[in-house]
PDB file of C-alpha atoms in Angstrom:
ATOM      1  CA  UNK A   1     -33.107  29.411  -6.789  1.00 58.00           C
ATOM      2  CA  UNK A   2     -30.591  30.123  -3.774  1.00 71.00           C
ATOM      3  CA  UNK A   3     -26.797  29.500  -3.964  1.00 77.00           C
ATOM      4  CA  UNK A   4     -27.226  26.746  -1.053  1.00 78.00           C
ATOM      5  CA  UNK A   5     -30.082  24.979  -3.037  1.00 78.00           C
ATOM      6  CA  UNK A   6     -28.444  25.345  -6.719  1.00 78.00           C
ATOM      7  CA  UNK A   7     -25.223  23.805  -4.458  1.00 79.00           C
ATOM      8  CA  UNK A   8     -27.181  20.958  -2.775  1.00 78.00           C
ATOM      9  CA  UNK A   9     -28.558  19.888  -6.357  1.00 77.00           C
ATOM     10  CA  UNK A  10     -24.877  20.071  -7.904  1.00 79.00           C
ATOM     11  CA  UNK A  11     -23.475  18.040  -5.169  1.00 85.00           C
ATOM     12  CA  UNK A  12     -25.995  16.206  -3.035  1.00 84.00           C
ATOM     13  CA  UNK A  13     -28.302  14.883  -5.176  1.00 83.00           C
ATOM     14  CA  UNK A  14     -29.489  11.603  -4.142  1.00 87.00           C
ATOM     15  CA  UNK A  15     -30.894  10.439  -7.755  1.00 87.00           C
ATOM     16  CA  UNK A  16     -27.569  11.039  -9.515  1.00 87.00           C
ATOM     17  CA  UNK A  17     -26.043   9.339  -6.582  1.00 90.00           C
ATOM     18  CA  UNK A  18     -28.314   6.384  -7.007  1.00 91.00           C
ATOM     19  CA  UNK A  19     -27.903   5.841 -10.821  1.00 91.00           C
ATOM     20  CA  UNK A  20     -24.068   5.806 -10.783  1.00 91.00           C
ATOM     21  CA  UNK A  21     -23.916   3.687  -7.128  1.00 93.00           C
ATOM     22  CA  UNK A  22     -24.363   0.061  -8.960  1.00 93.00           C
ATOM     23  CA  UNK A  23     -21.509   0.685 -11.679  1.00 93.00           C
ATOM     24  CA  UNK A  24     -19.696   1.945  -8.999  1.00 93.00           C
ATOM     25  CA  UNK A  25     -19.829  -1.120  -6.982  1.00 94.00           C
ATOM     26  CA  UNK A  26     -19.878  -3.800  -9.845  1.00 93.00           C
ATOM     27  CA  UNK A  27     -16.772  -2.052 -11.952  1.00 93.00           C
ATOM     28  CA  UNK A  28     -15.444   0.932 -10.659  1.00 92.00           C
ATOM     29  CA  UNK A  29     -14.452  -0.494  -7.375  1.00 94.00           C
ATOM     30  CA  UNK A  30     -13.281  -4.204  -8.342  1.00 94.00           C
ATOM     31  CA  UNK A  31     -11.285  -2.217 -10.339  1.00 93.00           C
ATOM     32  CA  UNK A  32      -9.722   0.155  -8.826  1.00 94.00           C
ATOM     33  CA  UNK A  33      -8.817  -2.596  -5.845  1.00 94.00           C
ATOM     34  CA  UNK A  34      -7.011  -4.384  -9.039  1.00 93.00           C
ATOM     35  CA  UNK A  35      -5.055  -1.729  -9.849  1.00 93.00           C
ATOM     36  CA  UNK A  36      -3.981  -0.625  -6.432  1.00 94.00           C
ATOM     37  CA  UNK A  37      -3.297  -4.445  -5.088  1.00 94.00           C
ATOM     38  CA  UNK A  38      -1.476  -5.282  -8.466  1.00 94.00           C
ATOM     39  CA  UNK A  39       1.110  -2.196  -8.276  1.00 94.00           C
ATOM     40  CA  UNK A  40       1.462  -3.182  -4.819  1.00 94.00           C
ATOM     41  CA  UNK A  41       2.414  -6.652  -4.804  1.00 95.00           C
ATOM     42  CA  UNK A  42       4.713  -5.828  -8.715  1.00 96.00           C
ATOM     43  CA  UNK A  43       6.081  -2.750  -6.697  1.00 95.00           C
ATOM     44  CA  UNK A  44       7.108  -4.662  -3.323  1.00 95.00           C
ATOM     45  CA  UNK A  45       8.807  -7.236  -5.363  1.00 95.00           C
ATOM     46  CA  UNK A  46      10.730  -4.630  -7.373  1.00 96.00           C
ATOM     47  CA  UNK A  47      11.255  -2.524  -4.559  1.00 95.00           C
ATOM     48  CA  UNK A  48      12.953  -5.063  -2.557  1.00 94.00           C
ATOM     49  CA  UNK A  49      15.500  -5.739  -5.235  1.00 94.00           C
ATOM     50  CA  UNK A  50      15.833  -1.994  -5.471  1.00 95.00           C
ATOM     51  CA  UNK A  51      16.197  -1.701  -1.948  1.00 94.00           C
ATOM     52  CA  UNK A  52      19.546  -4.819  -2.074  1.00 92.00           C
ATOM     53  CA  UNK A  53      20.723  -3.531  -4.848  1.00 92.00           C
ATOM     54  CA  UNK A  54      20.599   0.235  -3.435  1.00 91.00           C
ATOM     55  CA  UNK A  55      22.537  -1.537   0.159  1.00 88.00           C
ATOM     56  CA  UNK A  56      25.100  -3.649  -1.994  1.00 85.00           C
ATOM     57  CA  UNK A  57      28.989  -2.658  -1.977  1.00 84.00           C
ATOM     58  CA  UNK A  58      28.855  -3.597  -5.803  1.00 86.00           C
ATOM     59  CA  UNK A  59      28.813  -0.435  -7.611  1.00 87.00           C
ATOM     60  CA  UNK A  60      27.341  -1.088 -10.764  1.00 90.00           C
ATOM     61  CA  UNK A  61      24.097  -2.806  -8.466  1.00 90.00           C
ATOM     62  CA  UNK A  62      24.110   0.472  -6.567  1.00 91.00           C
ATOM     63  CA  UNK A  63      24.357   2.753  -8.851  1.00 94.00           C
ATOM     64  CA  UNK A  64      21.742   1.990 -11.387  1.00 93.00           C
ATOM     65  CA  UNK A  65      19.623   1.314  -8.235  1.00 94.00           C
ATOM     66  CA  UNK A  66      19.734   5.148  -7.211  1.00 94.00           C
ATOM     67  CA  UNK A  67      18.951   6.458 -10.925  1.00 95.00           C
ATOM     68  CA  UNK A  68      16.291   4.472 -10.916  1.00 95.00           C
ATOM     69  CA  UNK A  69      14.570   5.729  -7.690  1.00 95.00           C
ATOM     70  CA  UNK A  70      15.625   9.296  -8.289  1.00 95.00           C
ATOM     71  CA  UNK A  71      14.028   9.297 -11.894  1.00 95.00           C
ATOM     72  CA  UNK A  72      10.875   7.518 -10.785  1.00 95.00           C
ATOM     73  CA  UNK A  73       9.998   9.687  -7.778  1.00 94.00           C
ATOM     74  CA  UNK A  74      11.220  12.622  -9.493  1.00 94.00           C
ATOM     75  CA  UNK A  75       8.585  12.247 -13.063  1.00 93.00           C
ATOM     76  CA  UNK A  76       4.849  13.439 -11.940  1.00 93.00           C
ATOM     77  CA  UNK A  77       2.851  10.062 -11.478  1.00 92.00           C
ATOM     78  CA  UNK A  78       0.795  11.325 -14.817  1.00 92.00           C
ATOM     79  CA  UNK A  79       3.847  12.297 -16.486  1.00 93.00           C
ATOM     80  CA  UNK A  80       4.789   8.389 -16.452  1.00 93.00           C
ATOM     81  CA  UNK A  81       1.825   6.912 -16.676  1.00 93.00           C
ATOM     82  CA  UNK A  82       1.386   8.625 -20.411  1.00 92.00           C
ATOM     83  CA  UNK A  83       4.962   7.620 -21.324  1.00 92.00           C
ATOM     84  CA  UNK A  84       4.158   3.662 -19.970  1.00 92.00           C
ATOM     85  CA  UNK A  85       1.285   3.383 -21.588  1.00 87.00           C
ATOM     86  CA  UNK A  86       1.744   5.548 -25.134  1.00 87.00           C
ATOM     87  CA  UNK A  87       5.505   4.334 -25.396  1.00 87.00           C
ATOM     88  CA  UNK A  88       4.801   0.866 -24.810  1.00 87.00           C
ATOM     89  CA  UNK A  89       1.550   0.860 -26.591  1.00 84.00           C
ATOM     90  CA  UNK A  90       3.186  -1.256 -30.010  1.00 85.00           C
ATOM     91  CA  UNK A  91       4.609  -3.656 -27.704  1.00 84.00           C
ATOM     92  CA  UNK A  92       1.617  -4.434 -25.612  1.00 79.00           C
ATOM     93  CA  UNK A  93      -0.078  -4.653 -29.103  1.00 78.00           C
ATOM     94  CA  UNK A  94       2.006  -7.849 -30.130  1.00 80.00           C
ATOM     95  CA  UNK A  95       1.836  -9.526 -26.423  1.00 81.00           C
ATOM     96  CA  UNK A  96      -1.856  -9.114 -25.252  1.00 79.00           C
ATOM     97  CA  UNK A  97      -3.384  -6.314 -27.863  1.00 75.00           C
ATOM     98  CA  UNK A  98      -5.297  -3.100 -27.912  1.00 75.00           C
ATOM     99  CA  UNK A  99      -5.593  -3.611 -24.049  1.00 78.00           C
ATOM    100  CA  UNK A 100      -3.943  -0.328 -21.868  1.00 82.00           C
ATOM    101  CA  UNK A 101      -5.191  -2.076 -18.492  1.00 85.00           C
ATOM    102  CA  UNK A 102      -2.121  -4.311 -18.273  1.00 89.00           C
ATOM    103  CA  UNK A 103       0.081  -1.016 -18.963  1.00 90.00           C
ATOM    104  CA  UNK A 104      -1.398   0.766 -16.511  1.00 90.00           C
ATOM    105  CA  UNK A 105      -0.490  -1.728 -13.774  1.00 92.00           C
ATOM    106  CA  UNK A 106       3.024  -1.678 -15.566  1.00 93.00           C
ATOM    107  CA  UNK A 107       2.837   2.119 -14.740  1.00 94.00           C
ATOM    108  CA  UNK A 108       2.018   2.121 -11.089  1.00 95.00           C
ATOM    109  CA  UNK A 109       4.390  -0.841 -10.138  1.00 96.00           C
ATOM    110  CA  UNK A 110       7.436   0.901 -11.766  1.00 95.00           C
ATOM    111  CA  UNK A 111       5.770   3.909  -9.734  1.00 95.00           C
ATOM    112  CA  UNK A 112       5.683   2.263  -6.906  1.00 95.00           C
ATOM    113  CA  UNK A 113       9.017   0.304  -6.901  1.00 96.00           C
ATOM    114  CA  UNK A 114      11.000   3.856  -6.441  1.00 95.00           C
ATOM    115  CA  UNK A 115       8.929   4.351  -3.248  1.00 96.00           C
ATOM    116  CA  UNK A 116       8.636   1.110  -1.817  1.00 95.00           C
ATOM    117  CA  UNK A 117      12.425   0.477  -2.308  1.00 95.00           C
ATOM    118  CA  UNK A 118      14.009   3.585  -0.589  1.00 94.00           C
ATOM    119  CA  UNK A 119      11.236   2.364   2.695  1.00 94.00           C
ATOM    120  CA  UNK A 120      12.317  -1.349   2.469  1.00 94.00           C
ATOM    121  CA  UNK A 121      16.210   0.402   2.327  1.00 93.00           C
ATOM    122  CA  UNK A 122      15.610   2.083   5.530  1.00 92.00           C
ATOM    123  CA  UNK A 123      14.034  -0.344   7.417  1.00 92.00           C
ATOM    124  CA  UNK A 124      17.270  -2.899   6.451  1.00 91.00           C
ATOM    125  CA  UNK A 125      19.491  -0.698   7.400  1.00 90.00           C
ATOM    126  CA  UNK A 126      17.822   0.115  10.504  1.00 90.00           C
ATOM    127  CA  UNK A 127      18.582  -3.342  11.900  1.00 88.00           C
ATOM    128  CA  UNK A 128      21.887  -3.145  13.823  1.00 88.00           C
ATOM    129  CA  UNK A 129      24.869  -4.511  12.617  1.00 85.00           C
ATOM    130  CA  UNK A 130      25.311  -7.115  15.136  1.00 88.00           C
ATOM    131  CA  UNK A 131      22.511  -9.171  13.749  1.00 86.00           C
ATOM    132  CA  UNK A 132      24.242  -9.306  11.029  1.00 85.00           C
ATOM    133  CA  UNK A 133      27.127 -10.450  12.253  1.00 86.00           C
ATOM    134  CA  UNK A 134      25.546 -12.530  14.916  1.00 89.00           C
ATOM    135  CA  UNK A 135      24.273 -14.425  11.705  1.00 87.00           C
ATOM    136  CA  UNK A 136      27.812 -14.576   9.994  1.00 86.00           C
ATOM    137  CA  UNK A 137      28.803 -16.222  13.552  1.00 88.00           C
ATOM    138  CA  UNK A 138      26.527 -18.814  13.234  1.00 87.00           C
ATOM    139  CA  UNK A 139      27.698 -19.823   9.963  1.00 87.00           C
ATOM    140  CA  UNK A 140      24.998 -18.085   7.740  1.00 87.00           C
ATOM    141  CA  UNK A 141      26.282 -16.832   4.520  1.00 87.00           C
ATOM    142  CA  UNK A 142      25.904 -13.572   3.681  1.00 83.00           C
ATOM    143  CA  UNK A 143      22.909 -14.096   1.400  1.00 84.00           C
ATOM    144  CA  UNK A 144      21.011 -16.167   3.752  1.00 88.00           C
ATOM    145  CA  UNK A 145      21.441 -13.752   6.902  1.00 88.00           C
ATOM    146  CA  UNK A 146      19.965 -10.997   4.725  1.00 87.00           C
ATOM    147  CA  UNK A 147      17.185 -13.368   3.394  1.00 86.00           C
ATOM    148  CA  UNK A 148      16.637 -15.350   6.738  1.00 88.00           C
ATOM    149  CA  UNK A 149      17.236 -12.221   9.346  1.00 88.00           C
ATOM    150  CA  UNK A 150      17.962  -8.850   8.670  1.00 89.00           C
ATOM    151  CA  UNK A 151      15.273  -8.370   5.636  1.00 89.00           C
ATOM    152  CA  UNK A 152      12.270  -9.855   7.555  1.00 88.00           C
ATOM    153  CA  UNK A 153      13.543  -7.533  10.744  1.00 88.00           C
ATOM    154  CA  UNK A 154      13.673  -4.319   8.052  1.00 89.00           C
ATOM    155  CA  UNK A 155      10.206  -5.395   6.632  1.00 88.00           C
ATOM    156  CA  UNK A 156       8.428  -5.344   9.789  1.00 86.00           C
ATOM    157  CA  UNK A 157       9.419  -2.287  11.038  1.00 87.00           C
ATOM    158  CA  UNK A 158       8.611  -0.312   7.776  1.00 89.00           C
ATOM    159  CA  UNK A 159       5.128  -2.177   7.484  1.00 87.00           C
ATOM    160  CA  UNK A 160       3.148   1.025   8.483  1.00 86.00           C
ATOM    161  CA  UNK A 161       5.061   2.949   5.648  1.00 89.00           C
ATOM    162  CA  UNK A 162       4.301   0.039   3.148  1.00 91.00           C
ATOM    163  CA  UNK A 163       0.598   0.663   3.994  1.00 89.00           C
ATOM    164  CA  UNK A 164       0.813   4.146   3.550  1.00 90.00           C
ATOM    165  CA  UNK A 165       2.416   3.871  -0.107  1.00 92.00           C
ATOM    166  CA  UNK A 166      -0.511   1.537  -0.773  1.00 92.00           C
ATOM    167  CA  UNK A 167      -3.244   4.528   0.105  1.00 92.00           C
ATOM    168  CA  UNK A 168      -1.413   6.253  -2.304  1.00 92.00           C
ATOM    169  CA  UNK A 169      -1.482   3.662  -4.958  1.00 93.00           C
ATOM    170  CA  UNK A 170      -5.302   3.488  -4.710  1.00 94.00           C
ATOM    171  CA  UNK A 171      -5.732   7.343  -5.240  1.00 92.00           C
ATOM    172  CA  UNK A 172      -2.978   7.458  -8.019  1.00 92.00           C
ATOM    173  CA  UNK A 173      -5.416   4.560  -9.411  1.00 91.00           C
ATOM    174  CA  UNK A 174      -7.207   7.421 -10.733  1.00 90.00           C
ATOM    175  CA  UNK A 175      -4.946   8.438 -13.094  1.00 91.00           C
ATOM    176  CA  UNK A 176      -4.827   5.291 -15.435  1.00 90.00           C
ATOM    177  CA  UNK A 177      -8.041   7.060 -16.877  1.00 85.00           C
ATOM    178  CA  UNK A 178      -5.625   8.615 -19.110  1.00 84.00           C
ATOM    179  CA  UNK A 179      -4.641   5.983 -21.145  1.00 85.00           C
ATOM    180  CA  UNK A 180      -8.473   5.320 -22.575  1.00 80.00           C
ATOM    181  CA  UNK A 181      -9.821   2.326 -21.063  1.00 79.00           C
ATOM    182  CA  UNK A 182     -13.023   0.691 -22.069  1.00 79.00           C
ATOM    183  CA  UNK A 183     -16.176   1.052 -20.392  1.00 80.00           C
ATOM    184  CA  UNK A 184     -15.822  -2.830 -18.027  1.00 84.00           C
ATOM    185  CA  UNK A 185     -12.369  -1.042 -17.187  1.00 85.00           C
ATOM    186  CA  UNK A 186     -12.625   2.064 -15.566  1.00 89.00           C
ATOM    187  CA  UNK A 187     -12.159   2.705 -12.347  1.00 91.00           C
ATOM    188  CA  UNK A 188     -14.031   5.190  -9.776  1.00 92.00           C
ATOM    189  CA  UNK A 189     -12.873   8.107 -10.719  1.00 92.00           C
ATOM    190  CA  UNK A 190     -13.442   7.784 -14.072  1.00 91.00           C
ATOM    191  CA  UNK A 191     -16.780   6.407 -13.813  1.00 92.00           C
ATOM    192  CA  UNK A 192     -17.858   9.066 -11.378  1.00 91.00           C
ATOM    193  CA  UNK A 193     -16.518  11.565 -14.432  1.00 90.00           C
ATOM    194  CA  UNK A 194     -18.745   9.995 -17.356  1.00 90.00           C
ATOM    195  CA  UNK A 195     -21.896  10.079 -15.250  1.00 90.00           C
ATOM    196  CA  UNK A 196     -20.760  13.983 -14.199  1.00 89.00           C
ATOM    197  CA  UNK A 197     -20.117  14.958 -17.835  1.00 88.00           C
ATOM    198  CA  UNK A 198     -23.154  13.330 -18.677  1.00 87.00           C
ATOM    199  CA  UNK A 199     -26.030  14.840 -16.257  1.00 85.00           C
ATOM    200  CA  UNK A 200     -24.153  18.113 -15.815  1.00 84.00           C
ATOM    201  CA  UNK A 201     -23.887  17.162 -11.844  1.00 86.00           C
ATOM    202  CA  UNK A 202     -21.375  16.323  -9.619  1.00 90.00           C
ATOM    203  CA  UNK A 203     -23.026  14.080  -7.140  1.00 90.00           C
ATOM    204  CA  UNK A 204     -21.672  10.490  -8.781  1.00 91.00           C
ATOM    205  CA  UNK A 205     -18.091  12.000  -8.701  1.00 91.00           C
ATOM    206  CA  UNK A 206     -18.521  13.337  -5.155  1.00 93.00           C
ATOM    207  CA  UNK A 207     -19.870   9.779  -4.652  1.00 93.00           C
ATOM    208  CA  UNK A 208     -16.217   8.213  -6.404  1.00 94.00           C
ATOM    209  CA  UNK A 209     -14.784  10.294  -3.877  1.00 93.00           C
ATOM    210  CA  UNK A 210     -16.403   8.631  -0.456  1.00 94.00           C
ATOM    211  CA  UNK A 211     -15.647   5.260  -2.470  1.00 95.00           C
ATOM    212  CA  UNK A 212     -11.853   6.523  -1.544  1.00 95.00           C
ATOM    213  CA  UNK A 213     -12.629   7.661   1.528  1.00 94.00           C
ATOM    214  CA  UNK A 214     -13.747   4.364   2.748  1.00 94.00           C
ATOM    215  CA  UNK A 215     -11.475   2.653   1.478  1.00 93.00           C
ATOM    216  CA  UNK A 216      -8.480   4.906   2.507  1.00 92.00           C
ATOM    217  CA  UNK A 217      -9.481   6.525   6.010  1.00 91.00           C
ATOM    218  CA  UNK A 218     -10.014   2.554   7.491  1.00 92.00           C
ATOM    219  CA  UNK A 219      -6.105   1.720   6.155  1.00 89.00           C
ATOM    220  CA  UNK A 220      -5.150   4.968   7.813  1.00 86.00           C
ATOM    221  CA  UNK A 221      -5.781   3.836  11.209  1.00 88.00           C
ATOM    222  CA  UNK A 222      -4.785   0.128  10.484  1.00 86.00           C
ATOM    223  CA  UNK A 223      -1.395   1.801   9.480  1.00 82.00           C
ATOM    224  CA  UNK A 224      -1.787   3.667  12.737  1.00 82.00           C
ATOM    225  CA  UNK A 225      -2.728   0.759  15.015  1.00 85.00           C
ATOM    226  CA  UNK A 226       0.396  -1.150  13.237  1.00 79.00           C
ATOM    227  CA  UNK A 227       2.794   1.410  14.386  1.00 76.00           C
ATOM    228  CA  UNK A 228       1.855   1.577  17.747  1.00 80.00           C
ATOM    229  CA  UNK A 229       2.104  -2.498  18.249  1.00 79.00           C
ATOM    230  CA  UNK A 230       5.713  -2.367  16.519  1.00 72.00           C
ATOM    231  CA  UNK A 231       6.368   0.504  19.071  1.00 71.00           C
ATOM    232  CA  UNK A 232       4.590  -0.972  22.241  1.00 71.00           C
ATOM    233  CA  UNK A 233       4.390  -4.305  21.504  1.00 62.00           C
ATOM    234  CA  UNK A 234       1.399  -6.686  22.826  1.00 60.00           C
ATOM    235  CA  UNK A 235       0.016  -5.354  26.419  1.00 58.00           C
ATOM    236  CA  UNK A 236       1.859  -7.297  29.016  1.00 53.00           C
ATOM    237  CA  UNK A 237      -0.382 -10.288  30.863  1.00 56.00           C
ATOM    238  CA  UNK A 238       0.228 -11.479  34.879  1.00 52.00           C
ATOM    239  CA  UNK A 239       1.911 -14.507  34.553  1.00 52.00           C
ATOM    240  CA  UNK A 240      -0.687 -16.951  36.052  1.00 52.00           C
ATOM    241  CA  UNK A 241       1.144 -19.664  39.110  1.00 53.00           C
ATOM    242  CA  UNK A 242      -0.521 -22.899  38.334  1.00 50.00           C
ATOM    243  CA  UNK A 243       0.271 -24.076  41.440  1.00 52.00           C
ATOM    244  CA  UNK A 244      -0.710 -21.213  43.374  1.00 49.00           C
ATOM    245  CA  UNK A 245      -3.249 -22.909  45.912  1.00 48.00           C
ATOM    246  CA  UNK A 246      -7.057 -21.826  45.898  1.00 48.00           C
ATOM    247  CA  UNK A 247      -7.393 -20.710  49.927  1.00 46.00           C
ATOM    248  CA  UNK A 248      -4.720 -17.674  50.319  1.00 47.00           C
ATOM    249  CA  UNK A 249      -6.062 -17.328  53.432  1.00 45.00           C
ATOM    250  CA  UNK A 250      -4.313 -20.596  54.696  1.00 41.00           C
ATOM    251  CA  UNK A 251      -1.049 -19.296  52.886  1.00 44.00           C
ATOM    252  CA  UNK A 252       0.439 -18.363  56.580  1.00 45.00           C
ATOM    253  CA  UNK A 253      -0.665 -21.002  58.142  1.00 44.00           C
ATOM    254  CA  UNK A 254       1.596 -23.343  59.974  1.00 46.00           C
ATOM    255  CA  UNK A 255       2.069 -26.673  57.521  1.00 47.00           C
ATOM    256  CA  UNK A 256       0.156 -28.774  60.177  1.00 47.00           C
ATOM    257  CA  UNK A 257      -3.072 -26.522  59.985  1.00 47.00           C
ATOM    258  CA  UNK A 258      -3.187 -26.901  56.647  1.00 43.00           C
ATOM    259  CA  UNK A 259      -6.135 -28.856  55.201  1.00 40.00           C
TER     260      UNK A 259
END
């Protein structure tokens, strides 16, 4: 058998592909989608407070706010995952038992939180001062021009980077596989693994890896269309004149000739 042949049957086979495709679709994806959305949503709320915290003239809010980010995006996403999930394992035992899925999603939102903070931090303080204290003129407090104004402004304009951080969430998905989750948990990657280990052949993980691919590449160009309206804005319309009559032709006409 030729190299290309013996490569087409590791890689493209279309019966390995076949057999792993409905696990894929029924647990591996709902699952990954899980993961990734959960870290998300746990990681923008942490993130935020991170990202206050990190602004705030208080020094013992901004300090621990710092060696929080700088630990978190300095550990290997792995690194932490094992030390969430094997650390925490006894605890997780008394609240919800011998269940690593909820520990996983611990994992990637305390992942996630380091990232997600320092982007909502720069897109706060990327809103000028004066709004600020355009706000304080009006009579907002402090706390409510941050809440009501200049966090909503720093939000927006960082949305494109929030979408990217959520790409990555979806591929670092793939590492929760470490922490031994049962067969209704895993995710793509590990599913297209089992079947690959299995059968010898690589076509169901190649197969986990267009999963990511279509889920990724589409957000890619959302994130992309995102940042050009925040840059552009919405294409500019001709104001229509309601009262513009419907015979230009007459619009020279003396006012008697008019009909």
């Amino acid at each position: 058998m030729d190299p290309l042949s013996t490569l087409w049957e590791t890689f493209f086979d279309a019966d390995a592909m076949r057999e792993a495709l409905p696990e894929m679709l029924t647990v591996g994806l709902p699952n990954t989608l899980i993961l990734a959305v959960s870290a998300a949503l746990l990681g923008s709320v942490l993130g935020l407070l991170l990202a206050v915290a990190g602004i705030s003239r208080t020094r013992w809010l901004r300090w621990p706010a710092r060696v929080y980010t700088d630990v978190f995006r300095g550990l290997p996403a792995a690194a932490t995952i094992l030390l969430i999930g094997v650390g925490l394992a006894p605890l997780g035992m008394e609240v919800w038992g011998p269940d690593p899925y909820p520990l996983g999603i611990l994992a990637l939102s305390l992942i996630a939180a380091a990232y997600i903070g320092e982007i909502f931090r720069s897109g706060i303080q990327s809103v000028e001062a004066a709004q600020l204290e355009g706000a304080r003129a009006l009579g907002f407090s402090w706390a409510d021009a941050m809440r009501l104004v200049i966090i909503p402004q720093g939000i927006r304009r960082v949305l494109p980077a929030w979408v990217n951080q959520l790409i990555a969430l979806i591929k670092d998905s793939s590492l929760v596989y470490f922490l031994g989750l049962v067969a209704s948990q895993r995710e793509l990657f590990r599913i297209g693994q089992d079947y690959a280990a299995t059968t010898g052949n690589e076509s169901a993980l190649l197969l986990a890896g267009l999963f990511y691919l279509a889920l990724t590449v589409p957000l890619t160009h959302v994130v992309n269309w995102i940042d050009r309206r925040l840059r552009h804005g919405r294409p500019a319309t001709a104001p229509v004149d309601e009262d513009e009559d419907d015979t230009p032709a007459l619009a020279g006409a003396p006012e008697g000739d008019r009909r």
